[in-house]
Structure formats: structure tokens, C-alpha cells
Amino acid sequence: RAFAIHKPRDFVAEIMPKYFTTSRMSSFQRQLNLYGFRRITEGQDKGGYFHENFVKGRKSLCKKIRRKKTSVKAPPNFFPGSMP
């Protein structure tokens, strides 16, 4: 249920251009977060990424992985009371 990127430089140079539109590791990590993957911070798999529906040999579960919706916030009103 988890995977790790052992050679980040090689991953960015060789794998990302073939399979992803992003070209920076930080952008890839942000995408993982938006799809619900969590970084493992303790134990044997520390540094890896986990998702309950990302399981080796169970391709059908991948259909359940969905991107989280991002909320669009209204810009701050710097002049309260000036506009109705």
C-alpha cells in the first residue's frame, strides 16, 4: 500500500518526463497530496507514500482514487463598507 522514491534525482530526470506533466518534485508531491496520498513519517516505510486504494495487484481499486476538490476563496475586502 505504499511506495517510496529512493533516487529522487533519477526519478525527476527519467521517470517524470515520461509519465507526468510536472517537472519538479515538489509539484509531484503536491499532486500526491491532492489525490489523498499521505507521507509515512515513522517506521520501516518512513519517507514513503500511502493510499488505501493503491495496492499492488489490485488495479480495480485505483478507480477509487480521486483528486480532492480545491476551494476557491473570495479575495479579501480591504475596504469594508465601501461596496454594497
Short mmCIF file of N, CA and C in Angstrom, two decimals:
data_model
loop_
_atom_site.label_atom_id
_atom_site.label_comp_id
_atom_site.label_asym_id
_atom_site.label_seq_id
_atom_site.Cartn_x
_atom_site.Cartn_y
_atom_site.Cartn_z
N ARG A 1 0.81 -1.21 0.00
CA ARG A 1 0.00 0.00 0.00
C ARG A 1 0.84 1.26 0.00
N ALA A 2 2.12 1.10 -0.06
CA ALA A 2 2.99 2.27 -0.02
C ALA A 2 4.07 2.14 -1.08
N PHE A 3 4.60 3.29 -1.48
CA PHE A 3 5.75 3.29 -2.37
C PHE A 3 6.70 4.38 -1.92
N ALA A 4 7.96 4.21 -2.28
CA ALA A 4 8.98 5.19 -1.93
C ALA A 4 9.79 5.53 -3.17
N ILE A 5 10.32 6.72 -3.20
CA ILE A 5 11.19 7.15 -4.29
C ILE A 5 12.59 7.18 -3.72
N HIS A 6 13.38 6.17 -4.07
CA HIS A 6 14.71 6.02 -3.48
C HIS A 6 15.76 6.93 -4.10
N LYS A 7 15.58 7.27 -5.38
CA LYS A 7 16.54 8.13 -6.06
C LYS A 7 15.78 9.30 -6.69
N PRO A 8 15.49 10.33 -5.89
CA PRO A 8 14.68 11.45 -6.39
C PRO A 8 15.25 12.13 -7.63
N ARG A 9 16.55 12.29 -7.72
CA ARG A 9 17.13 12.96 -8.90
C ARG A 9 16.88 12.14 -10.17
N ASP A 10 17.08 10.82 -10.09
CA ASP A 10 16.81 9.96 -11.24
C ASP A 10 15.32 9.95 -11.57
N PHE A 11 14.49 9.95 -10.56
CA PHE A 11 13.04 9.97 -10.76
C PHE A 11 12.62 11.23 -11.53
N VAL A 12 13.14 12.38 -11.12
CA VAL A 12 12.81 13.65 -11.78
C VAL A 12 13.35 13.67 -13.21
N ALA A 13 14.55 13.16 -13.42
CA ALA A 13 15.18 13.24 -14.74
C ALA A 13 14.65 12.20 -15.73
N GLU A 14 14.32 11.00 -15.26
CA GLU A 14 13.97 9.92 -16.17
C GLU A 14 12.49 9.53 -16.18
N ILE A 15 11.88 9.46 -15.02
CA ILE A 15 10.50 8.96 -14.92
C ILE A 15 9.48 10.06 -15.14
N MET A 16 9.65 11.18 -14.48
CA MET A 16 8.65 12.25 -14.56
C MET A 16 8.41 12.76 -15.98
N PRO A 17 9.44 12.99 -16.80
CA PRO A 17 9.16 13.47 -18.15
C PRO A 17 8.34 12.48 -18.99
N LYS A 18 8.48 11.19 -18.72
CA LYS A 18 7.75 10.17 -19.49
C LYS A 18 6.29 10.05 -19.10
N TYR A 19 5.98 10.21 -17.80
CA TYR A 19 4.65 9.88 -17.30
C TYR A 19 3.86 11.03 -16.68
N PHE A 20 4.50 12.16 -16.39
CA PHE A 20 3.83 13.25 -15.70
C PHE A 20 4.07 14.58 -16.40
N THR A 21 3.14 15.50 -16.23
CA THR A 21 3.29 16.83 -16.84
C THR A 21 4.12 17.77 -15.96
N THR A 22 4.24 17.46 -14.70
CA THR A 22 5.04 18.30 -13.81
C THR A 22 6.52 17.97 -13.99
N SER A 23 7.38 18.94 -13.70
CA SER A 23 8.81 18.72 -13.86
C SER A 23 9.58 18.92 -12.55
N ARG A 24 8.86 19.23 -11.48
CA ARG A 24 9.52 19.44 -10.19
C ARG A 24 8.99 18.44 -9.17
N MET A 25 9.87 17.99 -8.31
CA MET A 25 9.48 17.01 -7.28
C MET A 25 8.43 17.60 -6.35
N SER A 26 8.56 18.87 -6.00
CA SER A 26 7.60 19.49 -5.09
C SER A 26 6.20 19.52 -5.71
N SER A 27 6.10 19.73 -7.02
CA SER A 27 4.80 19.71 -7.70
C SER A 27 4.22 18.30 -7.70
N PHE A 28 5.07 17.30 -7.90
CA PHE A 28 4.62 15.91 -7.86
C PHE A 28 4.09 15.56 -6.47
N GLN A 29 4.79 15.99 -5.43
CA GLN A 29 4.35 15.73 -4.06
C GLN A 29 3.01 16.42 -3.77
N ARG A 30 2.82 17.61 -4.29
CA ARG A 30 1.56 18.33 -4.12
C ARG A 30 0.42 17.55 -4.78
N GLN A 31 0.69 17.01 -5.97
CA GLN A 31 -0.32 16.21 -6.66
C GLN A 31 -0.67 14.96 -5.86
N LEU A 32 0.34 14.32 -5.28
CA LEU A 32 0.07 13.15 -4.44
C LEU A 32 -0.86 13.53 -3.29
N ASN A 33 -0.61 14.68 -2.67
CA ASN A 33 -1.47 15.14 -1.57
C ASN A 33 -2.89 15.38 -2.06
N LEU A 34 -3.04 15.98 -3.23
CA LEU A 34 -4.38 16.25 -3.77
C LEU A 34 -5.15 14.97 -4.08
N TYR A 35 -4.44 13.89 -4.37
CA TYR A 35 -5.08 12.61 -4.65
C TYR A 35 -5.23 11.75 -3.40
N GLY A 36 -4.89 12.30 -2.24
CA GLY A 36 -5.13 11.60 -0.98
C GLY A 36 -3.99 10.73 -0.49
N PHE A 37 -2.83 10.78 -1.13
CA PHE A 37 -1.69 10.02 -0.64
C PHE A 37 -1.13 10.73 0.59
N ARG A 38 -0.68 9.96 1.55
CA ARG A 38 -0.10 10.51 2.78
C ARG A 38 1.34 10.05 2.90
N ARG A 39 2.19 10.94 3.37
CA ARG A 39 3.59 10.60 3.57
C ARG A 39 3.74 9.85 4.89
N ILE A 40 4.49 8.78 4.87
CA ILE A 40 4.74 7.98 6.07
C ILE A 40 5.91 8.62 6.81
N THR A 41 5.69 8.94 8.08
CA THR A 41 6.70 9.67 8.85
C THR A 41 7.40 8.83 9.90
N GLU A 42 6.96 7.59 10.09
CA GLU A 42 7.57 6.74 11.12
C GLU A 42 7.68 5.31 10.61
N GLY A 43 8.55 4.54 11.25
CA GLY A 43 8.63 3.11 10.98
C GLY A 43 9.49 2.75 9.78
N GLN A 44 9.36 1.49 9.37
CA GLN A 44 10.18 0.91 8.32
C GLN A 44 9.98 1.62 6.97
N ASP A 45 8.77 2.08 6.70
CA ASP A 45 8.45 2.71 5.41
C ASP A 45 8.55 4.23 5.44
N LYS A 46 9.25 4.78 6.42
CA LYS A 46 9.37 6.24 6.57
C LYS A 46 9.86 6.87 5.26
N GLY A 47 9.20 7.95 4.86
CA GLY A 47 9.54 8.64 3.62
C GLY A 47 8.74 8.17 2.43
N GLY A 48 8.00 7.08 2.59
CA GLY A 48 7.17 6.57 1.51
C GLY A 48 5.82 7.26 1.48
N TYR A 49 5.00 6.92 0.49
CA TYR A 49 3.66 7.49 0.33
C TYR A 49 2.64 6.36 0.38
N PHE A 50 1.52 6.63 1.04
CA PHE A 50 0.50 5.62 1.28
C PHE A 50 -0.86 6.10 0.80
N HIS A 51 -1.62 5.17 0.21
CA HIS A 51 -3.04 5.39 -0.10
C HIS A 51 -3.73 4.05 0.05
N GLU A 52 -4.87 4.03 0.72
CA GLU A 52 -5.56 2.76 0.99
C GLU A 52 -6.03 2.06 -0.28
N ASN A 53 -6.20 2.80 -1.37
CA ASN A 53 -6.65 2.21 -2.63
C ASN A 53 -5.53 2.01 -3.64
N PHE A 54 -4.30 2.13 -3.21
CA PHE A 54 -3.13 1.90 -4.07
C PHE A 54 -2.47 0.62 -3.57
N VAL A 55 -2.90 -0.51 -4.12
CA VAL A 55 -2.46 -1.82 -3.64
C VAL A 55 -1.93 -2.64 -4.82
N LYS A 56 -0.75 -3.17 -4.68
CA LYS A 56 -0.13 -3.97 -5.73
C LYS A 56 -1.04 -5.13 -6.13
N GLY A 57 -1.25 -5.27 -7.42
CA GLY A 57 -2.06 -6.37 -7.93
C GLY A 57 -3.56 -6.13 -7.89
N ARG A 58 -4.01 -4.96 -7.44
CA ARG A 58 -5.45 -4.66 -7.34
C ARG A 58 -5.76 -3.39 -8.14
N LYS A 59 -5.62 -3.48 -9.46
CA LYS A 59 -5.82 -2.31 -10.32
C LYS A 59 -7.21 -1.71 -10.19
N SER A 60 -8.20 -2.54 -9.90
CA SER A 60 -9.57 -2.04 -9.80
C SER A 60 -9.74 -1.01 -8.68
N LEU A 61 -8.92 -1.10 -7.64
CA LEU A 61 -9.01 -0.13 -6.54
C LEU A 61 -8.56 1.26 -6.96
N CYS A 62 -7.69 1.35 -7.96
CA CYS A 62 -7.18 2.65 -8.41
C CYS A 62 -8.30 3.55 -8.92
N LYS A 63 -9.39 2.96 -9.38
CA LYS A 63 -10.52 3.75 -9.86
C LYS A 63 -11.14 4.58 -8.75
N LYS A 64 -10.92 4.18 -7.52
CA LYS A 64 -11.48 4.90 -6.37
C LYS A 64 -10.62 6.09 -5.94
N ILE A 65 -9.43 6.20 -6.48
CA ILE A 65 -8.55 7.32 -6.14
C ILE A 65 -9.01 8.53 -6.94
N ARG A 66 -9.45 9.55 -6.25
CA ARG A 66 -9.97 10.76 -6.89
C ARG A 66 -9.23 11.98 -6.36
N ARG A 67 -9.10 12.97 -7.23
CA ARG A 67 -8.48 14.23 -6.81
C ARG A 67 -9.44 15.00 -5.93
N LYS A 68 -8.92 15.55 -4.85
CA LYS A 68 -9.74 16.36 -3.95
C LYS A 68 -10.04 17.68 -4.62
N LYS A 69 -11.21 18.19 -4.38
CA LYS A 69 -11.60 19.48 -4.93
C LYS A 69 -10.93 20.58 -4.11
N THR A 70 -10.40 21.56 -4.82
CA THR A 70 -9.81 22.70 -4.14
C THR A 70 -10.85 23.81 -4.08
N SER A 71 -10.90 24.49 -2.98
CA SER A 71 -11.89 25.55 -2.82
C SER A 71 -11.31 26.87 -3.29
N VAL A 72 -12.14 27.64 -3.96
CA VAL A 72 -11.74 28.97 -4.42
C VAL A 72 -12.26 29.97 -3.41
N LYS A 73 -11.34 30.69 -2.80
CA LYS A 73 -11.74 31.66 -1.78
C LYS A 73 -11.91 33.04 -2.41
N ALA A 74 -12.86 33.78 -1.89
CA ALA A 74 -13.07 35.15 -2.36
C ALA A 74 -11.89 36.00 -1.94
N PRO A 75 -11.52 36.98 -2.75
CA PRO A 75 -10.40 37.85 -2.36
C PRO A 75 -10.78 38.67 -1.13
N PRO A 76 -9.80 39.06 -0.34
CA PRO A 76 -10.11 39.84 0.87
C PRO A 76 -10.67 41.21 0.51
N ASN A 77 -11.57 41.69 1.35
CA ASN A 77 -12.15 43.02 1.16
C ASN A 77 -11.34 43.99 2.01
N PHE A 78 -10.48 44.77 1.36
CA PHE A 78 -9.62 45.70 2.07
C PHE A 78 -10.34 46.98 2.46
N PHE A 79 -11.53 47.21 1.88
CA PHE A 79 -12.28 48.43 2.15
C PHE A 79 -13.71 48.07 2.59
N PRO A 80 -13.86 47.51 3.77
CA PRO A 80 -15.20 47.12 4.21
C PRO A 80 -16.13 48.33 4.29
N GLY A 81 -17.34 48.12 3.87
CA GLY A 81 -18.35 49.17 3.92
C GLY A 81 -18.35 50.08 2.72
N SER A 82 -17.33 50.01 1.85
CA SER A 82 -17.32 50.89 0.70
C SER A 82 -18.12 50.35 -0.47
N MET A 83 -18.35 49.02 -0.48
CA MET A 83 -19.13 48.43 -1.57
C MET A 83 -20.30 47.66 -0.99
N PRO A 84 -21.44 47.74 -1.63
CA PRO A 84 -22.62 47.03 -1.10
C PRO A 84 -22.52 45.54 -1.25
#
